Short mmCIF file of C-alpha atoms in Angstrom, two decimals:
data_model
loop_
_atom_site.label_atom_id
_atom_site.label_comp_id
_atom_site.label_asym_id
_atom_site.label_seq_id
_atom_site.Cartn_x
_atom_site.Cartn_y
_atom_site.Cartn_z
CA MET A 15 -124.36 80.69 -54.84
CA LYS A 16 -122.98 83.63 -51.37
CA LYS A 17 -123.29 81.20 -48.85
CA TRP A 18 -121.45 78.42 -51.37
CA LEU A 19 -119.15 80.40 -51.85
CA LEU A 20 -118.42 81.16 -48.26
CA LEU A 21 -118.09 77.75 -47.47
CA SER A 22 -115.26 76.90 -49.98
CA CYS A 23 -113.09 79.79 -49.27
CA LEU A 24 -113.20 78.61 -45.31
CA CYS A 25 -112.54 75.00 -46.04
CA LEU A 26 -109.74 76.36 -48.36
CA LEU A 27 -108.55 78.71 -45.20
CA ILE A 28 -108.14 75.33 -42.85
CA ALA A 29 -106.40 73.13 -45.72
CA CYS A 30 -103.80 75.99 -45.75
CA SER A 31 -103.28 76.12 -42.02
CA ALA A 32 -103.33 72.39 -41.88
CA ASN A 33 -99.96 72.18 -44.61
CA LYS A 34 -98.49 74.63 -43.22
CA LYS A 35 -98.24 72.87 -39.41
CA GLU A 36 -97.37 69.98 -41.38
CA SER A 37 -94.28 71.15 -43.39
CA SER A 38 -93.17 73.36 -39.90
CA SER A 39 -93.02 70.72 -37.39
CA PRO A 40 -89.62 68.65 -38.75
CA HIS A 41 -88.22 72.24 -38.85
CA GLN A 42 -88.83 73.08 -34.25
CA ALA A 43 -86.45 72.50 -32.46
CA GLU A 44 -87.23 68.36 -30.41
CA LEU A 45 -88.00 69.08 -27.03
CA PRO A 46 -85.92 67.53 -24.04
CA ARG A 47 -86.37 63.70 -23.59
CA PRO A 48 -87.92 63.26 -20.61
CA ALA A 49 -85.38 61.50 -17.76
CA GLN A 50 -85.86 57.42 -17.65
CA GLN A 51 -86.21 55.96 -14.63
CA ASP A 52 -83.53 53.41 -15.14
CA GLU A 53 -80.95 56.37 -15.73
CA LYS A 54 -78.99 57.13 -12.82
CA ASP A 55 -77.48 60.94 -11.27
CA ASP A 56 -74.64 58.73 -9.70
CA SER A 57 -70.95 60.00 -10.87
CA GLU A 58 -67.88 58.23 -11.25
CA PRO A 59 -66.02 57.31 -8.01
CA THR A 60 -62.84 59.43 -7.91
CA ILE A 61 -59.29 58.11 -7.80
CA ARG A 62 -59.34 59.54 -4.51
CA ASP A 63 -62.83 57.97 -3.31
CA ILE A 64 -61.43 54.42 -4.41
CA ILE A 65 -58.48 55.36 -1.91
CA ILE A 66 -60.59 56.14 0.96
CA ASN A 67 -62.19 53.15 0.58
CA LYS A 68 -59.34 50.85 0.35
CA TYR A 69 -57.01 51.70 3.02
CA GLN A 70 -59.94 53.41 5.04
CA GLY A 71 -59.34 52.03 8.83
CA GLN A 72 -55.74 50.16 8.43
CA SER A 73 -53.33 50.88 10.59
CA PRO A 74 -49.54 51.96 9.47
CA THR A 75 -47.31 49.39 11.67
CA ALA A 76 -44.07 51.00 10.59
CA TRP A 77 -42.62 54.51 10.31
CA GLY A 78 -39.15 56.04 8.97
CA GLU A 79 -37.32 56.34 5.52
CA ALA A 80 -36.34 53.47 4.65
CA LEU A 81 -40.10 51.29 4.34
CA HIS A 82 -39.92 48.26 1.96
CA GLY A 83 -41.13 50.23 -1.33
CA ILE A 84 -39.60 53.37 -0.97
CA GLN A 85 -36.72 53.52 -3.15
CA ARG A 86 -33.55 54.70 -2.39
CA HIS A 87 -30.37 53.01 -4.10
CA ILE A 88 -29.67 53.49 -8.25
CA ASP A 89 -30.13 49.59 -9.19
CA THR A 90 -26.33 49.13 -11.18
CA ASP A 91 -23.51 48.53 -11.16
CA GLN A 92 -22.19 51.26 -13.23
CA LEU A 93 -20.06 54.43 -11.10
CA VAL A 94 -23.23 56.35 -11.06
CA VAL A 95 -24.42 58.92 -8.72
CA ALA A 96 -28.05 60.63 -8.33
CA LEU A 97 -27.99 64.06 -7.71
CA THR A 98 -31.84 65.21 -6.11
CA PHE A 99 -32.51 69.25 -5.09
CA ASP A 100 -35.59 69.15 -2.77
CA ALA A 101 -37.70 72.59 -3.06
CA CYS A 102 -39.98 72.79 0.43
CA GLY A 103 -41.72 76.08 -0.40
CA GLY A 104 -43.68 77.83 2.71
CA ILE A 105 -42.75 81.01 4.19
CA HIS A 106 -39.12 79.82 5.42
CA GLY A 107 -38.55 77.75 2.16
CA SER A 108 -39.45 79.35 -1.06
CA GLY A 109 -35.51 80.57 -2.11
CA TYR A 110 -34.25 79.77 -4.22
CA ASP A 111 -30.39 78.78 -5.17
CA ALA A 112 -29.77 79.95 -8.36
CA ASP A 113 -25.64 79.58 -7.51
CA LEU A 114 -26.07 76.19 -7.06
CA ILE A 115 -28.36 75.27 -10.31
CA ASN A 116 -25.97 77.45 -12.84
CA TYR A 117 -23.55 75.28 -11.44
CA LEU A 118 -25.09 72.25 -12.19
CA ARG A 119 -25.71 73.92 -15.38
CA GLU A 120 -22.07 75.22 -16.17
CA MET A 121 -20.37 71.33 -15.34
CA LYS A 122 -23.33 70.01 -17.09
CA ILE A 123 -24.57 68.24 -14.56
CA PRO A 124 -28.02 66.39 -14.84
CA ALA A 125 -29.86 65.77 -11.42
CA THR A 126 -33.66 65.61 -10.13
CA LEU A 127 -35.36 68.51 -9.13
CA PHE A 128 -38.39 67.62 -6.19
CA ILE A 129 -40.74 70.72 -6.60
CA ASN A 130 -43.44 71.83 -3.83
CA SER A 131 -46.89 72.89 -5.11
CA ARG A 132 -45.80 76.37 -2.42
CA TRP A 133 -42.54 76.66 -4.50
CA ILE A 134 -44.15 76.74 -7.95
CA ASP A 135 -46.38 78.98 -6.79
CA ALA A 136 -44.07 81.32 -4.81
CA ASN A 137 -41.39 81.35 -7.94
CA SER A 138 -43.69 80.27 -11.13
CA ASP A 139 -41.28 81.69 -13.92
CA THR A 140 -38.28 79.87 -13.12
CA PHE A 141 -40.20 76.88 -12.43
CA ARG A 142 -41.10 76.93 -16.22
CA THR A 143 -37.31 77.28 -17.15
CA LEU A 144 -36.29 75.14 -15.03
CA SER A 145 -38.78 72.76 -16.35
CA GLN A 146 -37.68 73.59 -20.25
CA SER A 147 -33.57 72.16 -19.18
CA PRO A 148 -32.44 68.78 -20.91
CA LEU A 149 -30.23 68.93 -17.62
CA PHE A 150 -33.40 68.35 -15.18
CA GLU A 151 -36.14 66.77 -14.34
CA ILE A 152 -39.45 67.70 -12.52
CA GLU A 153 -40.53 65.55 -9.83
CA ASN A 154 -43.33 65.63 -6.71
CA HIS A 155 -41.90 67.02 -3.59
CA GLY A 156 -46.12 67.23 -2.22
CA SER A 157 -48.63 69.93 -1.96
CA LEU A 158 -48.09 71.22 1.55
CA HIS A 159 -45.02 69.62 2.31
CA LYS A 160 -46.07 67.43 4.82
CA PRO A 161 -44.73 63.71 6.11
CA LEU A 162 -46.66 60.93 4.77
CA SER A 163 -48.71 59.35 7.24
CA VAL A 164 -52.63 58.01 7.34
CA ASN A 165 -53.22 59.16 11.01
CA GLY A 166 -51.00 62.66 11.60
CA ARG A 167 -47.95 61.31 12.58
CA SER A 168 -45.57 64.09 13.01
CA GLU A 169 -41.45 64.69 12.22
CA TYR A 170 -39.60 67.07 12.45
CA GLY A 171 -42.23 68.94 14.24
CA ILE A 172 -44.26 69.62 10.76
CA GLN A 173 -47.25 67.53 11.73
CA GLY A 174 -48.24 65.02 8.55
CA THR A 175 -51.14 63.86 6.93
CA LYS A 176 -54.26 63.06 8.60
CA ASN A 177 -56.05 60.37 6.44
CA PRO A 178 -55.96 58.66 3.56
CA GLY A 179 -57.26 60.95 1.85
CA GLU A 180 -55.06 63.72 2.67
CA VAL A 181 -52.26 61.59 1.60
CA VAL A 182 -53.86 61.41 -2.18
CA ASP A 183 -54.08 64.61 -1.77
CA GLU A 184 -51.09 65.62 -0.78
CA VAL A 185 -49.54 63.47 -3.66
CA GLN A 186 -52.67 64.01 -6.48
CA LEU A 187 -52.79 67.93 -6.06
CA ASN A 188 -49.14 68.71 -6.90
CA HIS A 189 -49.06 66.08 -9.62
CA GLU A 190 -52.18 67.18 -11.87
CA LYS A 191 -50.06 70.87 -11.16
CA ILE A 192 -46.71 69.91 -12.84
CA GLU A 193 -48.58 67.62 -14.93
CA LYS A 194 -50.50 70.77 -16.27
CA LEU A 195 -47.30 73.00 -16.64
CA THR A 196 -44.82 71.04 -17.49
CA GLY A 197 -47.31 68.41 -19.97
CA LYS A 198 -45.13 66.09 -18.18
CA ALA A 199 -46.85 63.96 -15.47
CA PRO A 200 -44.25 63.03 -12.54
CA LYS A 201 -43.56 59.50 -11.79
CA PHE A 202 -40.90 60.14 -8.28
CA PHE A 203 -43.24 61.28 -4.88
CA ARG A 204 -40.68 62.45 -2.14
CA SER A 205 -42.76 63.40 1.02
CA GLY A 206 -42.20 66.54 3.23
CA THR A 207 -38.87 65.08 5.69
CA ALA A 208 -39.49 62.01 2.93
CA PHE A 209 -40.73 60.32 6.46
CA TYR A 210 -43.88 57.92 5.75
CA ASP A 211 -45.74 55.16 7.11
CA ASP A 212 -46.00 51.90 4.97
CA VAL A 213 -50.00 51.95 4.67
CA ALA A 214 -49.02 55.39 3.18
CA VAL A 215 -46.41 54.12 0.60
CA ASN A 216 -49.09 51.76 -0.31
CA ILE A 217 -50.65 54.98 -1.32
CA VAL A 218 -48.72 56.54 -3.55
CA ALA A 219 -47.97 53.00 -5.74
CA ASP A 220 -51.52 53.53 -6.08
CA LEU A 221 -51.46 56.94 -6.86
CA LYS A 222 -49.07 55.75 -9.71
CA GLU A 223 -45.84 57.58 -8.77
CA ARG A 224 -42.91 55.85 -6.45
CA PRO A 225 -41.80 57.18 -3.27
CA VAL A 226 -38.42 58.30 -3.23
CA GLY A 227 -36.39 58.81 -0.58
CA TYR A 228 -32.29 58.77 -0.15
CA SER A 229 -29.07 56.20 0.82
CA VAL A 230 -26.87 59.45 0.95
CA LEU A 231 -28.56 62.80 3.79
CA GLY A 232 -26.05 65.46 1.63
CA ASP A 233 -27.05 68.87 4.04
CA ALA A 234 -29.36 68.09 6.06
CA GLY A 235 -32.04 70.00 4.74
CA ALA A 236 -29.41 72.81 4.45
CA THR A 237 -28.14 73.26 8.10
CA PHE A 238 -24.45 71.72 7.08
CA HIS A 239 -21.50 73.37 6.31
CA THR A 240 -19.71 73.60 3.39
CA GLU A 241 -17.14 70.61 5.26
CA GLN A 242 -20.31 68.67 5.70
CA VAL A 243 -21.77 68.69 2.72
CA LYS A 244 -19.07 67.95 0.89
CA HIS A 245 -18.04 65.19 3.10
CA ALA A 246 -21.45 63.92 2.55
CA LEU A 247 -21.12 63.66 -0.85
CA MET A 248 -17.71 62.06 -0.97
CA SER A 249 -19.64 59.16 0.96
CA ALA A 250 -21.52 58.89 -2.13
CA LYS A 251 -21.10 55.13 -3.74
CA PRO A 252 -21.96 54.21 -7.29
CA GLY A 253 -25.43 53.57 -7.07
CA SER A 254 -26.54 56.85 -4.51
CA ILE A 255 -29.24 58.55 -4.27
CA VAL A 256 -28.08 62.12 -2.67
CA ILE A 257 -30.93 64.05 -1.40
CA LEU A 258 -29.69 67.77 -1.62
CA HIS A 259 -31.77 70.79 -0.35
CA MET A 260 -32.49 74.32 -3.71
CA ASN A 261 -34.52 76.68 -1.27
CA GLN A 262 -32.43 78.21 1.08
CA PRO A 263 -29.74 80.34 -0.93
CA SER A 264 -28.81 81.31 2.12
CA GLY A 265 -27.06 78.17 3.25
CA ASP A 266 -23.48 76.87 2.42
CA THR A 267 -24.96 73.59 -0.44
CA ALA A 268 -23.66 75.56 -3.48
CA GLU A 269 -20.31 75.67 -1.97
CA GLY A 270 -20.38 72.29 -0.10
CA VAL A 271 -21.02 71.00 -4.28
CA LYS A 272 -18.94 72.91 -5.55
CA ALA A 273 -16.49 71.64 -3.57
CA ALA A 274 -17.14 67.58 -4.52
CA ILE A 275 -18.00 67.18 -7.55
CA PRO A 276 -15.02 67.46 -9.40
CA GLU A 277 -13.58 65.33 -6.72
CA LEU A 278 -16.78 62.08 -7.64
CA ILE A 279 -15.83 63.37 -10.92
CA LYS A 280 -11.67 62.36 -10.60
CA ARG A 281 -13.40 59.01 -8.79
CA GLY A 282 -15.00 58.13 -12.23
CA LEU A 283 -18.11 58.76 -10.96
CA LYS A 284 -20.96 60.20 -13.28
CA PHE A 285 -24.48 61.66 -12.50
CA VAL A 286 -27.78 60.46 -14.00
CA LYS A 287 -32.04 61.57 -13.65
CA LEU A 288 -33.11 58.67 -11.64
CA SER A 289 -35.97 58.01 -14.56
CA ASP A 290 -32.27 56.91 -16.69
CA LEU A 291 -31.38 53.63 -14.09
CA PRO A 292 -33.53 51.47 -12.83
CA LEU A 293 -34.13 51.81 -8.58
CA LYS A 294 -34.21 50.02 -6.10
CA GLU A 295 -34.35 49.92 -2.15
#
């Protein structure tokens, strides 16, 4: 009798243990699924990878400021002019011509501002304020202010980008910075010195920006004196794109602009941003 009772208790204990295991198993965390042999760890190629693969080994055949594909005029018969201001950045180029910008605000003159990444870093609060003004549009002046080249060609003593990968970095890194800070992706790119080779021009287009030059040299890198700036601006015609600088407050750009704008207005010219109208070479 005792043996029978002991055996029954043992069977009951085993059955309870089995039921407990069955009831708990659905709530246990699922173990990681082993990787299948046909799964790949390779990531998708980046735009940088694609550009390098497409342009590696291509040799440029042209160099300059007025190559095919560079937008240098407004495509219109209207009496309009676009004022564009570069902020180049770097040790000698991160100043801010507040007098110039305040005058544009006072006169309600719209303008396109080409801003370099280093200038943004040195003037973060000012950049934020400018980007929020409806008078101004923020566009891409590169990451390190280099002439845009695929073989390191230099201009004005500034060495250009050395290969397609560096071209992508010069354009794309500042593009991403501007978009992150402003919420708006830049549409236009102007290289450091405004020089390009023809391969680099094509790369900019592949990066979904439009390379922009100019048709009126407004201040020659902020080296013109007041009368020279005024004279340059007075040469503007309907559809002109004028290049000036907003990063050299010790120069005469502001005074030249102040002298010229009232005269241009008397001629019937109006001022637009680059995105207001179509552009052409």
